[in-house]
Tab-separated table of C-alpha atoms and ligand atoms in Angstrom:
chain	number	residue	atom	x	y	z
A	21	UNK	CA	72.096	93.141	81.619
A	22	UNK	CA	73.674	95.205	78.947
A	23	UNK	CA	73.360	93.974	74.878
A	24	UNK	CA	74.986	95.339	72.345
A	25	UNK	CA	72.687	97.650	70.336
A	26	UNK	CA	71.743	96.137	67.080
A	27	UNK	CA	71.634	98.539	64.523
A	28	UNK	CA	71.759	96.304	61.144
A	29	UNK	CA	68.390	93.726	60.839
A	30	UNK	CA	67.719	91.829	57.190
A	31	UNK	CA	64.503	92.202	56.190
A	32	UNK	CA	62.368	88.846	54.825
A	33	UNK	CA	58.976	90.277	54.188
A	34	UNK	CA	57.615	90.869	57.592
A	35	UNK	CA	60.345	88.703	59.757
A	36	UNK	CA	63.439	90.984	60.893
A	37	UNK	CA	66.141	89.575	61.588
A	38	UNK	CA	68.633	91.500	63.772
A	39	UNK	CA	72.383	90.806	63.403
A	40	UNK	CA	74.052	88.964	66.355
A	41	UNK	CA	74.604	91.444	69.734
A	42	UNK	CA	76.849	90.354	72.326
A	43	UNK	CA	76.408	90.256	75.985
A	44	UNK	CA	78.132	92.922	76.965
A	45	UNK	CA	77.463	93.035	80.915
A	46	UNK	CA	75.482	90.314	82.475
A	47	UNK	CA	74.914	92.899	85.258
A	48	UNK	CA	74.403	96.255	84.524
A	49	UNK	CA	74.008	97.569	88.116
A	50	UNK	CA	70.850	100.350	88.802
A	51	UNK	CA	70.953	101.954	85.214
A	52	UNK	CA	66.951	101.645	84.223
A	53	UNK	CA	67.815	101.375	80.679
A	54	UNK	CA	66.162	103.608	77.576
A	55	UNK	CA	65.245	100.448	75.333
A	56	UNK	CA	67.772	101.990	72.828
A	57	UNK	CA	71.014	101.783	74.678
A	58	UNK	CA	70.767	97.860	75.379
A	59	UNK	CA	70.614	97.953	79.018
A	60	UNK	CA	67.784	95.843	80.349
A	61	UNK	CA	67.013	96.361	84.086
A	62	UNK	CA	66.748	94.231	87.010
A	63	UNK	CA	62.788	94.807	87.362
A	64	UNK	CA	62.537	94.494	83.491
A	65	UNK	CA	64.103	91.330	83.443
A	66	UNK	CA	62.106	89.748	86.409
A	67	UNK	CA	58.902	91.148	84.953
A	68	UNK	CA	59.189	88.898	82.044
A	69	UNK	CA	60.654	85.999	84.371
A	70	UNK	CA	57.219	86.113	86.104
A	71	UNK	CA	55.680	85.239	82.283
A	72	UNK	CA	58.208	82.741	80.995
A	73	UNK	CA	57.890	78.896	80.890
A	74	UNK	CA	60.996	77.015	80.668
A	75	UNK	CA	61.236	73.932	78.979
A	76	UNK	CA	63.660	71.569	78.995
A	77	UNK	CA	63.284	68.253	76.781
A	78	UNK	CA	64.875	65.948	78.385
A	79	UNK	CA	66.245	61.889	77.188
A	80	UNK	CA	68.384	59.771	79.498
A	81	UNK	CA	70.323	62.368	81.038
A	82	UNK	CA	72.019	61.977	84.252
A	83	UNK	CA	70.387	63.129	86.981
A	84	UNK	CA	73.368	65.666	88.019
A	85	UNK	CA	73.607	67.351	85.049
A	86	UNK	CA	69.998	68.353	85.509
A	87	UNK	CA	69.930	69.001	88.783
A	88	UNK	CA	72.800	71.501	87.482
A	89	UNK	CA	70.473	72.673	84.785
A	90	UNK	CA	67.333	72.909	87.485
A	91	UNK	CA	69.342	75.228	89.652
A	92	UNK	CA	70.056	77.390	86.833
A	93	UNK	CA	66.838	78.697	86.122
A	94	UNK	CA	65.871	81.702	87.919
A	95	UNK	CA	63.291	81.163	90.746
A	96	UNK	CA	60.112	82.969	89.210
A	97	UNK	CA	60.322	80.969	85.566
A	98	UNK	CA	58.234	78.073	85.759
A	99	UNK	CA	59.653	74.694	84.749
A	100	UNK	CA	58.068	72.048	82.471
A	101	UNK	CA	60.506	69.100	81.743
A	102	UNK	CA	59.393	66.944	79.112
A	103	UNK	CA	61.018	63.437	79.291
A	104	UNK	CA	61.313	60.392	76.641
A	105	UNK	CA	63.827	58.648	79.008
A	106	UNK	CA	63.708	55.109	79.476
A	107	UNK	CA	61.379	53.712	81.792
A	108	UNK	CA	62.848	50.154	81.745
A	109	UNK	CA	65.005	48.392	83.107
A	110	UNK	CA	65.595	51.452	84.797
A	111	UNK	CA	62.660	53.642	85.162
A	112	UNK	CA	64.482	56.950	84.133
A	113	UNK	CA	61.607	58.983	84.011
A	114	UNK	CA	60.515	58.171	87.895
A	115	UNK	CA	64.320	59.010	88.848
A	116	UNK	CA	64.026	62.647	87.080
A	117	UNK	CA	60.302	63.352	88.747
A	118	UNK	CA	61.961	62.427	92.197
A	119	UNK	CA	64.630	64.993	91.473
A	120	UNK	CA	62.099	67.403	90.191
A	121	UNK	CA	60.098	67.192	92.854
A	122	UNK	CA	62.759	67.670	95.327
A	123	UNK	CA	63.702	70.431	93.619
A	124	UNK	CA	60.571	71.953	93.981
A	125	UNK	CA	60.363	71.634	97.663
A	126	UNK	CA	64.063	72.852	98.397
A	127	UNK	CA	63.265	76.165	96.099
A	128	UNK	CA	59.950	76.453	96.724
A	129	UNK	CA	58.409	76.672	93.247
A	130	UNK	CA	56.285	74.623	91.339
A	131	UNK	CA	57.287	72.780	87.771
A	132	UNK	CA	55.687	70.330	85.994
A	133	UNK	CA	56.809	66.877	84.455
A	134	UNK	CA	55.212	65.132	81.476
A	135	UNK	CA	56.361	61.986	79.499
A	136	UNK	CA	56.490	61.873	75.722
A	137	UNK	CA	55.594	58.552	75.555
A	138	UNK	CA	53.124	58.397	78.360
A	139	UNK	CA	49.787	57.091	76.292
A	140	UNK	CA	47.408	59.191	78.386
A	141	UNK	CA	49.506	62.080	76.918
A	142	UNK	CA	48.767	60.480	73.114
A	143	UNK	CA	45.126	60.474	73.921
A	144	UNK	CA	45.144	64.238	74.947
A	145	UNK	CA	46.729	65.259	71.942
A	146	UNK	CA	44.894	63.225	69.814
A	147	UNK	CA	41.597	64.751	71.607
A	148	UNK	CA	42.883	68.412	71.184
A	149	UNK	CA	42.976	67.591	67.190
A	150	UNK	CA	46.281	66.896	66.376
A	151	UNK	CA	46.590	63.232	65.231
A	152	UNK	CA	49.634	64.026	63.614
A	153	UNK	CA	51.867	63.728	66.508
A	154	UNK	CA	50.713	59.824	67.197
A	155	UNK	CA	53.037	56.823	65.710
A	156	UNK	CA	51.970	53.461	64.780
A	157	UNK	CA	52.449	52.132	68.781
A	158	UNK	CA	49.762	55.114	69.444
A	159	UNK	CA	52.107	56.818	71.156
A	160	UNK	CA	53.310	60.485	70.961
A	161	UNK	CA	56.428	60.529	68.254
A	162	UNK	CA	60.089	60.296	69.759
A	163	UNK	CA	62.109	63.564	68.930
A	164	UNK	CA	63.488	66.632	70.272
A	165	UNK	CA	61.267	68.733	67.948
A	166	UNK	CA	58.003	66.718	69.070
A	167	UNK	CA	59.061	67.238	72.600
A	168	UNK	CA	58.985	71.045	71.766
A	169	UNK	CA	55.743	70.840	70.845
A	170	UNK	CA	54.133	69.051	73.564
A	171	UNK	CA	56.382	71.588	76.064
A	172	UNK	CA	54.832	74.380	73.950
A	173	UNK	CA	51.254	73.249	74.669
A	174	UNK	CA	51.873	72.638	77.915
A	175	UNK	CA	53.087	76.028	78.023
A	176	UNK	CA	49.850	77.405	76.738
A	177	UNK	CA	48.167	75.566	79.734
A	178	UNK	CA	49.763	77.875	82.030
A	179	UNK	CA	48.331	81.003	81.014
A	180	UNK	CA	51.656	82.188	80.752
A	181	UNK	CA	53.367	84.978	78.144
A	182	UNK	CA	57.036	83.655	76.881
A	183	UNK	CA	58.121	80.367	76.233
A	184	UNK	CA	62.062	79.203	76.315
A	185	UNK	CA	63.963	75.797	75.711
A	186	UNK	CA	67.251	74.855	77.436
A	187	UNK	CA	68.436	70.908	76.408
A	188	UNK	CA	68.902	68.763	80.001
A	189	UNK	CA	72.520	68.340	78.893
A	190	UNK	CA	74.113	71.769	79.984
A	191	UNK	CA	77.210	70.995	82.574
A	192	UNK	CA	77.510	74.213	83.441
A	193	UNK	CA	74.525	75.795	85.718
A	194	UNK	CA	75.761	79.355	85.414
A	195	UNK	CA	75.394	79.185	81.189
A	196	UNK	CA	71.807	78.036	81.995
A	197	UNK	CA	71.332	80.886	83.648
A	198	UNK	CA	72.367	83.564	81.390
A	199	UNK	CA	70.574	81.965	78.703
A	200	UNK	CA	67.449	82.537	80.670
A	201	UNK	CA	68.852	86.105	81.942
A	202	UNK	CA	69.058	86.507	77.881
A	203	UNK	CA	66.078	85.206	76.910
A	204	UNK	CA	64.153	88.147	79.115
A	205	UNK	CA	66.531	90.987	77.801
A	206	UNK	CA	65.876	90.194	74.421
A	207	UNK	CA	62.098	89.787	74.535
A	208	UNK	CA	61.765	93.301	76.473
A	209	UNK	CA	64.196	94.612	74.373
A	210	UNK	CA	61.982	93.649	71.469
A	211	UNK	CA	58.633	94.988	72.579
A	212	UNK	CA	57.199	93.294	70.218
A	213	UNK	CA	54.033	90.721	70.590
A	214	UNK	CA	55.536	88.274	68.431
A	215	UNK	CA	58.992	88.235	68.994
A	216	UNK	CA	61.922	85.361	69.059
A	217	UNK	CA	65.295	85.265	71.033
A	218	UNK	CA	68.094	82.963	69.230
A	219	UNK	CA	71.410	81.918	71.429
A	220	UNK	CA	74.527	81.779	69.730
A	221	UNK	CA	76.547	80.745	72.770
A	222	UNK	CA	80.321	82.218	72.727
A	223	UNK	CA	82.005	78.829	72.130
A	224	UNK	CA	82.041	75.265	73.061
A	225	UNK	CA	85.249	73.845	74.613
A	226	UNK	CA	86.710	70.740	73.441
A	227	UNK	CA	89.691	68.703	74.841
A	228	UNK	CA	92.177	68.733	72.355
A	229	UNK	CA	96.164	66.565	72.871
A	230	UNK	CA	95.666	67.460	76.569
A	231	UNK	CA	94.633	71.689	76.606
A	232	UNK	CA	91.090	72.892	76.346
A	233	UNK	CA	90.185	74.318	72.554
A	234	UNK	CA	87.291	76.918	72.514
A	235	UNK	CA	85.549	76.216	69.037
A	236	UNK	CA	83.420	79.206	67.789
A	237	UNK	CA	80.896	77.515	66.494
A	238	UNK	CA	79.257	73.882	66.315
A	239	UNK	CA	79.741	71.880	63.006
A	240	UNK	CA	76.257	71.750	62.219
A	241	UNK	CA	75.432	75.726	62.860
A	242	UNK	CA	78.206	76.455	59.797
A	243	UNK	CA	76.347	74.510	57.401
A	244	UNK	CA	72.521	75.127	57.999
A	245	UNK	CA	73.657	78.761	58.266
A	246	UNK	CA	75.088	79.511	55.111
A	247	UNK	CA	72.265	77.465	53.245
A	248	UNK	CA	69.752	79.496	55.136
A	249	UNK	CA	71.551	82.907	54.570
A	250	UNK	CA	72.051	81.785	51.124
A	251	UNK	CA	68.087	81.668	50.354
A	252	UNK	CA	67.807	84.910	52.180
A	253	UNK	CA	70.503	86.105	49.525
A	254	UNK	CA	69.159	84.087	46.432
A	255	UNK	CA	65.936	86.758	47.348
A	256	UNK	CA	67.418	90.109	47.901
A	257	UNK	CA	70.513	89.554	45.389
A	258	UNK	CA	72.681	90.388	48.063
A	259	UNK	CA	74.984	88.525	49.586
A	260	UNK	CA	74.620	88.298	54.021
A	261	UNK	CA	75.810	86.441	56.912
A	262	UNK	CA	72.939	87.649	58.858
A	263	UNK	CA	71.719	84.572	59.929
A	264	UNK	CA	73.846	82.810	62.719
A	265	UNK	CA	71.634	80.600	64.867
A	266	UNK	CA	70.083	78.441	62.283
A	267	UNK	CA	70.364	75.347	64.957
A	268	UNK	CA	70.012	77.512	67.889
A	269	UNK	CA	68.554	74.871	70.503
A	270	UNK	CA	68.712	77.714	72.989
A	271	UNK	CA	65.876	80.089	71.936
A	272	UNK	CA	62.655	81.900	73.162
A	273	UNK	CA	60.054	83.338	71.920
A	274	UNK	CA	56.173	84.815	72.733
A	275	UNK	CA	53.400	82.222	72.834
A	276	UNK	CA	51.448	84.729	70.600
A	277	UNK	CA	54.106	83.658	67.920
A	278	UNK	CA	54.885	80.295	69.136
A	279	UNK	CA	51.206	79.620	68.527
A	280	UNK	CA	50.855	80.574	65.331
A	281	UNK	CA	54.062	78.785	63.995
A	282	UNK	CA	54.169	75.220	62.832
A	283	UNK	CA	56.718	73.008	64.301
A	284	UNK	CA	58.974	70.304	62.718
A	285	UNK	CA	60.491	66.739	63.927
A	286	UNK	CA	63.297	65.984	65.243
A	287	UNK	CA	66.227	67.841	64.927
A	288	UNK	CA	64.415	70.137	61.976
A	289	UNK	CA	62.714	71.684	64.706
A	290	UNK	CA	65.011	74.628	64.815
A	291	UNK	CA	66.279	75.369	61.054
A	292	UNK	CA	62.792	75.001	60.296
A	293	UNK	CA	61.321	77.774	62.902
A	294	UNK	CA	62.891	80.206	60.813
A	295	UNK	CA	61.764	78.588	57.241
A	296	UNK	CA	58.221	78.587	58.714
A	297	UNK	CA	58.218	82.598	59.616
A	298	UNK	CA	59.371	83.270	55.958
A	299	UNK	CA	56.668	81.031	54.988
A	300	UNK	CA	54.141	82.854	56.929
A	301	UNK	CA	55.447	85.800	57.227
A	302	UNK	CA	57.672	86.549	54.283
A	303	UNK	CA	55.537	87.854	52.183
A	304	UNK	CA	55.966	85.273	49.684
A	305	UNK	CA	53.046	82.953	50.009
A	306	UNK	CA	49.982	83.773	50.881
A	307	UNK	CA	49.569	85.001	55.038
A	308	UNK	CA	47.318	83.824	57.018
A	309	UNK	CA	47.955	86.623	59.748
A	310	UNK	CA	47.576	89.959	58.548
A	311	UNK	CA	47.761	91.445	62.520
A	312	UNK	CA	51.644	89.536	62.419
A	313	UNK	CA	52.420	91.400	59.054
A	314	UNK	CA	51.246	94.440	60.189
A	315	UNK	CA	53.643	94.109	63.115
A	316	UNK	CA	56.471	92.343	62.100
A	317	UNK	CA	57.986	89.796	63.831
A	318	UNK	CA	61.875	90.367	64.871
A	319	UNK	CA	64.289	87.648	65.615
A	320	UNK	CA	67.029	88.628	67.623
A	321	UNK	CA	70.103	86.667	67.933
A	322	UNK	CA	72.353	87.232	70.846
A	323	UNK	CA	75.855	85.819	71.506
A	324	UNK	CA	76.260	84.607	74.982
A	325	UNK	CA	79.363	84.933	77.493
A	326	UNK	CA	79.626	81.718	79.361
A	327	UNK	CA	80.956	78.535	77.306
A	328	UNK	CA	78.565	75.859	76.438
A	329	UNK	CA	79.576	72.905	77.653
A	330	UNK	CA	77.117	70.001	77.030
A	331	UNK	CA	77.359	65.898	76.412
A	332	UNK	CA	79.165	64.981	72.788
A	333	UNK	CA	76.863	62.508	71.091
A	334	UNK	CA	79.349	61.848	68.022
A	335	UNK	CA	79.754	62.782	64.442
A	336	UNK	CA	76.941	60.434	63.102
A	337	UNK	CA	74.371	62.433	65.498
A	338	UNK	CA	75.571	66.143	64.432
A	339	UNK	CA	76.105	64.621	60.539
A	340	UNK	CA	71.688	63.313	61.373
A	341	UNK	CA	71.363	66.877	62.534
A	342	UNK	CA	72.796	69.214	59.348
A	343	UNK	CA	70.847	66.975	57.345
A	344	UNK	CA	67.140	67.232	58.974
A	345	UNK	CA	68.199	70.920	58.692
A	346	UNK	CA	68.719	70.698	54.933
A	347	UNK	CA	66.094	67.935	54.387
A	348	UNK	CA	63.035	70.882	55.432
A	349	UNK	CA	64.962	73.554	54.044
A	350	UNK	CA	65.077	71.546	50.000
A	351	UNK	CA	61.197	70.892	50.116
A	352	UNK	CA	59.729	74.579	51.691
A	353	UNK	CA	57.885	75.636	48.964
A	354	UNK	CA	59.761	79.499	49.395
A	355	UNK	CA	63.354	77.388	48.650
A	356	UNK	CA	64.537	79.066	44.985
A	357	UNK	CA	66.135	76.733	42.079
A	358	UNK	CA	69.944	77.547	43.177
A	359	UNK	CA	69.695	76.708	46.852
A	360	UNK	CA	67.485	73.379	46.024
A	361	UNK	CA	70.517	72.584	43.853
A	362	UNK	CA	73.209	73.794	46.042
A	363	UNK	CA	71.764	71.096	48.997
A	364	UNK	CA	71.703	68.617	46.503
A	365	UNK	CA	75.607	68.946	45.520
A	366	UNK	CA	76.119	69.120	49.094
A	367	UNK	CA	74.535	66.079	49.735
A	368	UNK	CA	75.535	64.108	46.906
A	369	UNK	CA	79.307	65.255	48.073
A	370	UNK	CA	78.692	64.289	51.828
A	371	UNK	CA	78.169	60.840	50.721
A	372	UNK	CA	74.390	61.070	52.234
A	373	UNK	CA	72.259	60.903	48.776
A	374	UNK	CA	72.928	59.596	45.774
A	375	UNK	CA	72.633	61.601	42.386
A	376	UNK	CA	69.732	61.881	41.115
A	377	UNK	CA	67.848	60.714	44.582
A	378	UNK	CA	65.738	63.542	46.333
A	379	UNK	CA	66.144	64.432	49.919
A	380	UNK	CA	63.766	62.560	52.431
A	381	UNK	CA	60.957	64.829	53.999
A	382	UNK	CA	60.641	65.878	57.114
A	383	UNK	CA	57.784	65.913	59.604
A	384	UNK	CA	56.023	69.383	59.966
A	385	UNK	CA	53.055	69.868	62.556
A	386	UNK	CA	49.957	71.924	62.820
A	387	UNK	CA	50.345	74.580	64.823
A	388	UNK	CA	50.076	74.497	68.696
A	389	UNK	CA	46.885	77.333	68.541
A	390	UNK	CA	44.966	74.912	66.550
A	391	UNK	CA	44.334	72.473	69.730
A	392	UNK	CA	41.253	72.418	71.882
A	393	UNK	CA	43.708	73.497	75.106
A	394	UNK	CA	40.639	72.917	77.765
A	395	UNK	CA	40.156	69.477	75.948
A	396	UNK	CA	44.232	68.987	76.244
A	397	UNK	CA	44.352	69.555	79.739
A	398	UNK	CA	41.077	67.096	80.630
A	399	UNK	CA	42.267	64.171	78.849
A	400	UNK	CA	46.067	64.898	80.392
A	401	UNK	CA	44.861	65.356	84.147
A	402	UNK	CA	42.376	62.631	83.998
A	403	UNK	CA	44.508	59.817	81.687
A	404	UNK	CA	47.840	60.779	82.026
A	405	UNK	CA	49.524	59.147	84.993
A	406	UNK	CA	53.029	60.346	84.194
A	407	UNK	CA	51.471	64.854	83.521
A	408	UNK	CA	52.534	65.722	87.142
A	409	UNK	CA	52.070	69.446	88.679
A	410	UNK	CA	54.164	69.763	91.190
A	411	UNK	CA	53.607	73.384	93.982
A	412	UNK	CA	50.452	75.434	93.445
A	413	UNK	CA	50.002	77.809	90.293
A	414	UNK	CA	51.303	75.914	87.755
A	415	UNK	CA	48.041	75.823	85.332
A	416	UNK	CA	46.254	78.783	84.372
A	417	UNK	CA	42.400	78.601	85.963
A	418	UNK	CA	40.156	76.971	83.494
A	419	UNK	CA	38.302	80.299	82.738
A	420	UNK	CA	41.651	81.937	81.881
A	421	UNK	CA	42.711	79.445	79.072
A	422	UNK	CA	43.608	81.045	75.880
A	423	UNK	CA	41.458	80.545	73.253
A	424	UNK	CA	42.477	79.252	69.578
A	425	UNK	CA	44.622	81.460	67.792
A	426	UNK	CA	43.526	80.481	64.377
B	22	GDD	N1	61.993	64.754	75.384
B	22	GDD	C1	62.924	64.528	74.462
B	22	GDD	N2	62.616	63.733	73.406
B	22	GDD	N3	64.135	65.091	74.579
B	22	GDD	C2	65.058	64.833	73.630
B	22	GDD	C3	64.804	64.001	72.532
B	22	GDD	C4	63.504	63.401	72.419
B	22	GDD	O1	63.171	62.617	71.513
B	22	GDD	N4	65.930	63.938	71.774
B	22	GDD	C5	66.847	64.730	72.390
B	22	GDD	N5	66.323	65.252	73.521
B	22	GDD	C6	66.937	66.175	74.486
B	22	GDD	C7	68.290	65.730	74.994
B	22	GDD	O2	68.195	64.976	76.173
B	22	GDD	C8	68.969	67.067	75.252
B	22	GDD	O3	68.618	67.583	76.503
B	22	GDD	C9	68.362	67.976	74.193
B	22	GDD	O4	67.146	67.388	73.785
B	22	GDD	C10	69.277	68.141	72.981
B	22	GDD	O5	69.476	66.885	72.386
B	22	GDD	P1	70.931	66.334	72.013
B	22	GDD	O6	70.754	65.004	71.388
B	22	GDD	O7	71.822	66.437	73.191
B	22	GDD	O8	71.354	67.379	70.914
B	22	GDD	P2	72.732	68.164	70.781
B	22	GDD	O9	73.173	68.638	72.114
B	22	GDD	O10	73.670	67.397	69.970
B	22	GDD	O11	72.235	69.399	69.903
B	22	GDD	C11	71.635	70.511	70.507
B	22	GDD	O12	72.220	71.669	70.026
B	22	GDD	C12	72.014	71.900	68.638
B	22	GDD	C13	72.707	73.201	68.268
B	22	GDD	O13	74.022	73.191	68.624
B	22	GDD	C14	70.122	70.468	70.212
B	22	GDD	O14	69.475	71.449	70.984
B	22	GDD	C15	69.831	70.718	68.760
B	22	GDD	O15	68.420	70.788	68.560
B	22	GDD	C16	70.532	71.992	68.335
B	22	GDD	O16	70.302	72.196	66.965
């Protein structure tokens, strides 16, 4: 694969953030690549393959679309799809197991399944010490960003390196797979142990009075963008665009950092990935991780070829969306005076808040390295009927797990 070179990053304290690079090749034949010249190699690519856990959150899709998105994911990743589909009248989740597991067998690789709302799954986490994540029913917390998280632990079960999300509602296969393809050219490229990969895919098509309309960009990405590039801004005292995958639900990123971040409900989740490394890492407040400052953590954001083409949920859902984004963005304690007010005139404009009324808070989580992983995994393989490994070499040996990060 061959990336543009990115030349220009913004600095926030210790995060870099690179300006967007394009897919320039998806193949780039033989050439081994310098690291400088944006070529990624074949063998370079598959080397971090072999370390990367897929996962794919997953509600009431149909079962072709991710078989579609299955097939997309190149053969040495490992898959973890974590459901909160319906189990009644229809069980949902037993439909996307069966298609899982069939999966497995015809490719001959192993994946794993778990269920958001599985209680065996609510007793692990609550056992690995994070009580957090449990609603009133005792059950783990419906959301895409809580679905993250449990994919993220699950990934740390594994003993594997890299960790990347792809949504169960791609239509097209071959996207899927360049997102992946991506995801490994960026995190060589970086060479970094705590590195992130954003996706800003190349455009979405819409049907519009009868021809196909390629939009640039999604109508929540625009606004959580230029409020997020704005507090960037309202810090430096200059003006940048730098930041163009605010809502990036395509994105990767090392379990070393992944560990160490704090994730947030919902449809936060992503917007707030990038408030919680200025946070942590911005040099701002205090940091808790003076081996991350001293090497920086870059975020590269990388513009993709192949259209995204994915199931329209409606205005209400995206309008639910930019407003999560803005609701964790108002109340981080590094937002400045202008941008706090700038959300509220937005908000108060958009019909969503009335003057004077404060934006609602969202849910933020302790950080994935806090759990008790070997405690995770007993109270998942022994109480959770619906944690399913399917192959061999899924989960790391006991010995192997990682131990806390903080
Ligand atoms: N397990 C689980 N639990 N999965 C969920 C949940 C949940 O509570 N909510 C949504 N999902 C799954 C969906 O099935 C889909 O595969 C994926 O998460 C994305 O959810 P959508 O509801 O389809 O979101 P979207 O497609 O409108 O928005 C996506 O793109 C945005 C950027 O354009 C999401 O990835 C957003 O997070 C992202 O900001």
């Amino acid at each position: 694969m061959r990336l543009e070179q990115s030349h220009r990053t913004e600095r926030f304290g210790a995060v870099r953030i690179h300006e967007l690079q394009r897919v320039i090749q998806l193949d780039s034949g033989d050439a081994p690549g310098t690291g400088s010249d944006g070529v990624v190699s074949h063998a370079a690519i598959r080397a971090i393959e072999r370390e990367l856990v897929v996962v794919i959150p997953c509600m009431n899709e149909t079962r072709r679309v991710i078989e579609g998105v299955l097939s997309g994911i190149p053969h040495d990743c490992l898959i973890v799809l974590v459901s909160n589909s319906a189990r009644q009248p229809v069980d949902r989740y037993e439909i996307e197991m069966q298609t899982v597991e069939q999966f497995c067998r015809a490719a001959e690789r192993p994946a794993i399944t778990v269920h958001q709302r599985d209680p065996g799954l609510a007793a692990a986490m609550k056992a690995a010490g994070m009580p957090e994540l449990i609603d009133d029913d005792g059950l783990v917390r419906s959301g895409k960003g809580e679905a993250m998280l449990i994919g993220m632990a699950v990934a740390a079960l594994t003993g594997r390196k890299y960790l990347g999300y792809i949504d169960a509602d791609n239509y097209v296969p071959g996207s899927v797979h360049e997102y992946v393809k991506v995801y490994a050219a960026g995190l060589h490229l970086a060479a970094n142990p705590y590195a992130m990969v954003r996706i800003s895919w190349h455009s979405k098509p819409k049907l519009r009075d009868g021809r196909l309309f390629f939009n640039r960009r999604g109508r929540s990405s625009e606004i959580t963008n230029s409020f997020l590039n704005r507090l960037i801004a309202e810090y430096s005292g200059f003006g940048t665009e730098v930041i163009a995958t605010g809502n990036a639900g395509e994105h990767a990123l090392s379990l070393e950092l992944g560990l160490r971040m704090r994730l947030a409900g919902g449809f936060a989740v992503e917007p707030f990935e990038y408030l919680d490394l200025f946070e942590q890492f911005g040099g701002v407040l205090d940091a808790a991780h003076p081996e991350v400052m001293a090497t920086s953590v870059p975020v590269l954001q990388i513009e993709t070829r192949n259209p995204h083409f994915h199931d329209n949920k409606g205005e209400e859902h995206v309008q639910g969306m930019r407003m999560q984004a803005l609701n964790v963005l108002y109340h981080s304690p590094i937002s400045l005076p202008a941008v706090r007010e700038a959300i509220l005139e937005f908000m108060v404009a958009q019909g969503v808040l009335a003057p004077g009324q404060e934006p609602p808070h969202e849910r933020i989580y302790p950080p994935v390295g806090s759990l008790a992983l070997d405690l995770l995994r007993d109270v998942l393989e022994a109480e959770a009927g619906g944690f399913r490994v399917f192959g061999t070499g899924a989960l790391a040996a006991r010995a192997s797990l990682p131990h806390s990060v903080l």
